[in-house]
Coordinates of C-alpha atoms in Angstrom, one line a residue:
M1 CA -11.9 -12.1 -22.8
S2 CA -16.0 -12.3 -22.9
F3 CA -18.6 -11.2 -20.2
R4 CA -22.2 -12.2 -20.2
P5 CA -24.0 -8.8 -20.3
T6 CA -21.9 -6.6 -22.5
G7 CA -22.9 -3.4 -20.3
M8 CA -20.5 -5.0 -17.8
S9 CA -17.3 -4.0 -19.6
P10 CA -17.2 -0.2 -19.1
L11 CA -17.6 -1.0 -15.3
A12 CA -15.1 -3.6 -15.6
S13 CA -12.5 -0.9 -17.0
N14 CA -13.0 0.8 -13.8
H15 CA -11.1 -1.8 -11.9
L16 CA -8.7 -2.0 -14.7
R17 CA -7.9 1.7 -15.1
V18 CA -5.7 1.8 -12.0
W19 CA -3.4 -0.9 -12.7
L20 CA -2.7 0.4 -16.3
P21 CA 0.4 2.4 -15.5
L22 CA 2.1 -1.0 -13.8
L23 CA 1.5 -2.5 -17.4
V24 CA 3.2 0.4 -18.8
E25 CA 6.2 -0.2 -16.6
M26 CA 6.4 -3.9 -17.1
S27 CA 6.4 -3.9 -20.8
A28 CA 8.5 -0.4 -21.6
N29 CA 10.6 -0.9 -24.5
S30 CA 11.2 2.0 -26.3
P31 CA 13.9 4.1 -24.8
F32 CA 15.4 5.6 -28.0
H33 CA 13.7 8.0 -31.1
D34 CA 15.3 9.5 -33.9
G35 CA 19.0 8.2 -32.8
R36 CA 19.0 9.5 -29.3
D37 CA 18.1 8.2 -25.8
T38 CA 14.8 10.1 -25.0
G39 CA 15.4 9.5 -21.1
F40 CA 12.1 7.5 -21.2
A41 CA 11.7 4.0 -20.9
S42 CA 8.5 3.9 -23.0
W43 CA 8.6 6.7 -25.6
R44 CA 6.3 4.8 -27.7
S45 CA 3.9 5.4 -24.8
V46 CA 4.7 9.2 -24.7
M47 CA 4.0 9.8 -27.9
R48 CA 0.7 8.1 -27.9
L49 CA -0.5 10.4 -24.9
G50 CA 0.1 13.4 -26.6
F51 CA -3.6 12.3 -28.6
P52 CA -6.4 13.6 -26.5
S53 CA -8.1 10.5 -26.4
L54 CA -5.6 7.9 -25.8
G55 CA -4.5 7.3 -22.6
P56 CA -6.8 6.0 -19.2
P57 CA -10.3 5.4 -19.7
P58 CA -12.6 7.9 -17.6
Y59 CA -14.3 6.5 -14.9
V60 CA -18.1 5.9 -15.6
E61 CA -21.2 5.0 -13.9
S62 CA -22.9 2.8 -17.1
F63 CA -22.6 1.7 -20.2
D64 CA -24.9 4.9 -21.2
D65 CA -22.6 7.1 -19.3
Y66 CA -19.6 5.7 -21.1
R67 CA -21.6 6.2 -24.5
R68 CA -22.3 9.9 -23.6
T69 CA -18.8 10.6 -22.6
A70 CA -17.4 9.0 -26.0
A71 CA -19.8 10.9 -28.1
A72 CA -19.2 14.1 -26.3
M73 CA -15.5 13.6 -27.3
A74 CA -16.1 12.9 -30.8
D75 CA -18.2 15.8 -31.4
V76 CA -15.6 18.0 -30.2
G77 CA -13.3 16.4 -32.5
G78 CA -11.3 14.8 -29.4
M79 CA -11.5 11.2 -30.9
S80 CA -12.7 9.9 -34.6
F81 CA -15.4 7.4 -33.4
A82 CA -17.5 7.4 -30.6
E83 CA -18.2 3.6 -31.2
L84 CA -14.6 2.5 -31.0
P85 CA -12.4 5.2 -28.8
F86 CA -8.9 4.9 -28.4
W87 CA -9.0 5.1 -24.5
D88 CA -6.5 2.2 -23.2
V89 CA -9.4 0.0 -21.9
R90 CA -12.4 0.0 -24.3
P91 CA -15.5 -2.2 -24.6
H92 CA -16.4 -3.5 -28.2
P93 CA -19.6 -1.8 -29.4
R94 CA -21.2 -4.9 -30.4
L95 CA -19.0 -7.8 -29.1
P96 CA -18.8 -8.8 -25.5
T97 CA -15.3 -8.2 -25.3
L98 CA -12.8 -5.6 -23.4
E99 CA -9.2 -4.6 -25.2
V100 CA -6.5 -3.2 -23.1
R101 CA -4.1 -1.3 -25.3
C102 CA -1.7 0.5 -23.1
V103 CA 1.3 -1.9 -23.5
D104 CA 4.7 -1.2 -25.2
V105 CA 5.8 -3.9 -27.5
P106 CA 8.4 -6.6 -25.7
A107 CA 10.7 -8.0 -28.1
D108 CA 11.0 -11.3 -25.5
A109 CA 7.9 -13.7 -26.4
A110 CA 8.1 -15.1 -22.9
D111 CA 7.5 -11.3 -21.4
S112 CA 4.8 -10.7 -23.9
A113 CA 3.1 -14.2 -22.8
A114 CA 3.2 -13.3 -19.3
I115 CA 1.9 -9.5 -19.7
A116 CA -1.0 -11.3 -21.6
A117 CA -1.5 -13.5 -18.8
V118 CA -1.6 -10.6 -16.4
V119 CA -4.2 -9.0 -18.6
R120 CA -6.6 -11.7 -18.9
A121 CA -6.3 -12.2 -15.2
L122 CA -7.0 -8.5 -14.4
V123 CA -10.1 -8.4 -16.9
V124 CA -11.4 -11.8 -15.1
T125 CA -11.1 -10.2 -11.6
S126 CA -12.7 -7.2 -12.4
A127 CA -15.7 -8.9 -14.0
R128 CA -16.1 -10.8 -10.8
L129 CA -15.9 -7.8 -8.9
V130 CA -18.8 -5.9 -11.0
E131 CA -20.8 -9.2 -10.8
Q132 CA -20.5 -8.6 -7.2
G133 CA -21.7 -5.1 -7.3
D134 CA -18.7 -3.2 -7.1
P135 CA -18.3 -0.5 -9.3
G136 CA -14.5 0.0 -9.2
P137 CA -12.4 2.7 -7.4
R138 CA -13.3 6.2 -8.5
R139 CA -9.7 7.6 -8.8
S140 CA -8.9 10.9 -10.8
G141 CA -8.2 10.9 -14.3
E142 CA -5.0 13.7 -13.5
L143 CA -3.7 11.2 -10.6
L144 CA -3.7 8.1 -13.5
R145 CA -2.0 10.6 -15.8
A146 CA 0.4 11.5 -13.4
A147 CA 1.2 7.8 -12.7
Y148 CA 1.4 7.0 -16.6
W149 CA 4.1 9.9 -17.0
Y150 CA 6.2 8.2 -14.0
A151 CA 5.8 4.8 -15.6
T152 CA 6.9 6.0 -19.3
R153 CA 9.8 7.8 -17.9
D154 CA 11.2 5.3 -15.4
G155 CA 10.0 1.9 -16.2
W156 CA 10.2 -0.9 -13.8
K157 CA 13.3 0.4 -11.9
G158 CA 12.3 3.7 -10.5
Q159 CA 9.2 4.7 -8.2
G160 CA 5.7 5.2 -9.3
V161 CA 2.5 6.3 -8.2
D162 CA 0.1 3.8 -6.9
A163 CA -3.5 4.8 -8.1
L164 CA -5.0 3.1 -5.3
S165 CA -3.4 4.8 -2.4
G166 CA -2.0 7.7 -4.2
R167 CA 1.6 6.8 -2.7
M168 CA 4.7 6.6 -4.4
L169 CA 5.5 3.0 -4.5
S170 CA 8.1 0.8 -6.4
A171 CA 7.0 -1.1 -9.1
P172 CA 7.9 -4.5 -7.5
E173 CA 5.7 -3.4 -4.6
R174 CA 2.8 -2.6 -6.7
A175 CA 3.5 -5.9 -8.7
R176 CA 3.0 -7.9 -5.3
R177 CA -0.1 -6.1 -4.8
L178 CA -1.1 -6.8 -8.4
V179 CA -0.7 -10.7 -7.7
A180 CA -2.4 -10.4 -4.4
H181 CA -5.4 -8.9 -6.3
I182 CA -5.4 -11.4 -9.2
G183 CA -4.0 -14.4 -7.8
A184 CA -7.3 -16.4 -7.6
A185 CA -7.6 -15.8 -11.5
L186 CA -4.1 -16.4 -12.5
E187 CA -4.2 -19.9 -10.3
E188 CA -7.5 -21.1 -12.1
S189 CA -5.6 -20.4 -15.8
G190 CA -2.4 -21.8 -14.7
D191 CA -0.7 -18.7 -15.4
L192 CA 0.9 -18.1 -11.6
E193 CA 4.1 -19.3 -12.0
R194 CA 4.5 -17.7 -15.4
V195 CA 3.9 -14.3 -13.8
T196 CA 5.8 -14.6 -10.8
T197 CA 8.6 -15.6 -13.1
F198 CA 8.3 -12.7 -15.0
F199 CA 8.5 -10.3 -12.1
D200 CA 11.6 -12.3 -10.8
R201 CA 13.1 -11.5 -14.6
L202 CA 12.3 -7.9 -14.5
A203 CA 13.8 -7.9 -11.0
T204 CA 17.2 -9.3 -12.2
R205 CA 17.8 -7.7 -15.6
G206 CA 14.9 -5.3 -15.9
T207 CA 12.5 -4.5 -18.9
G208 CA 13.5 -4.4 -22.4
A209 CA 14.1 -0.5 -22.3
D210 CA 17.0 -1.6 -19.9
R211 CA 18.5 -4.2 -21.8
Q212 CA 18.4 -2.0 -25.1
R213 CA 20.3 1.2 -23.1
A214 CA 22.7 -1.9 -22.1
A215 CA 23.3 -3.0 -25.4
H216 CA 23.8 0.6 -27.0
L217 CA 26.4 1.2 -23.9
A218 CA 28.4 -1.9 -25.0
G219 CA 27.9 -1.4 -28.8
G220 CA 25.9 1.4 -30.2
F221 CA 22.6 1.2 -32.2
Y222 CA 24.2 -1.6 -34.4
A223 CA 24.5 -4.1 -30.8
V224 CA 20.9 -2.8 -30.1
V225 CA 19.5 -4.2 -33.1
D226 CA 21.7 -7.2 -33.0
D227 CA 20.4 -8.0 -29.5
L228 CA 16.8 -7.4 -30.5
V229 CA 17.3 -10.0 -33.4
T230 CA 19.0 -12.2 -30.7
C231 CA 15.8 -11.7 -28.3
M232 CA 13.2 -12.4 -30.9
T233 CA 14.7 -15.5 -32.5
D234 CA 16.2 -17.0 -29.0
S235 CA 14.4 -20.6 -29.1
R236 CA 14.1 -20.2 -25.3
T237 CA 11.4 -17.3 -25.7
R238 CA 9.5 -19.7 -27.9
E239 CA 9.3 -22.7 -25.4
E240 CA 9.0 -21.7 -22.2
P241 CA 6.1 -24.2 -21.1
D242 CA 6.7 -23.5 -17.6
G243 CA 7.3 -19.8 -17.5
A244 CA 11.2 -20.3 -16.9
G245 CA 12.4 -18.8 -20.2
G246 CA 13.0 -15.5 -21.5
C247 CA 15.9 -13.4 -22.6
A248 CA 18.4 -12.6 -20.1

């Protein structure tokens, strides 16, 4: 997603960062590792958070502030490249784009399309708020790390941290607040029905992690693999012109 002034991108990430745990929850799809159930809905995200430069980006006052923080991390070996850090939201050093990197890997194409629509609407909404002079909510990295932990463990069906209020809220309640926040951008892009249908699917059958666990309970890891193949090749997940498809 492009912005007119490149320097706007880090300030837009100030708005995005509080919603990143919810993106992890809605995309959770890696409950197993090394032949066992980890107890987490998104073990892939847990592994990523073991690196010092992965996770939510810092709150920054300006593009220069962003660059100074990234350079300081690179100087102490906390990241490889100051120009292209590994935070879960990062602006490109030369192009007017913003990259969101926190999501897990859904097997369902309809889910992936809906999550992409959410991210696009979040970026559009954030950019507009910056243009209006809003630098974004100043929330601590510690609170966001706690929100990530709940998101990786419990996925969609658990209670999680609402980084805006600091309260424990269910994922569906935070999703309703998200739709209220980005609804105008979703309507403009024609994605509102796609996203609300996706949230309805999550309420009905959970995330990919829930689906994998159900398959494992029914037939072990062979059943998990077979179900992933079915999910990734089912024609319903490829057609979905109106947001009504998806594995069930």
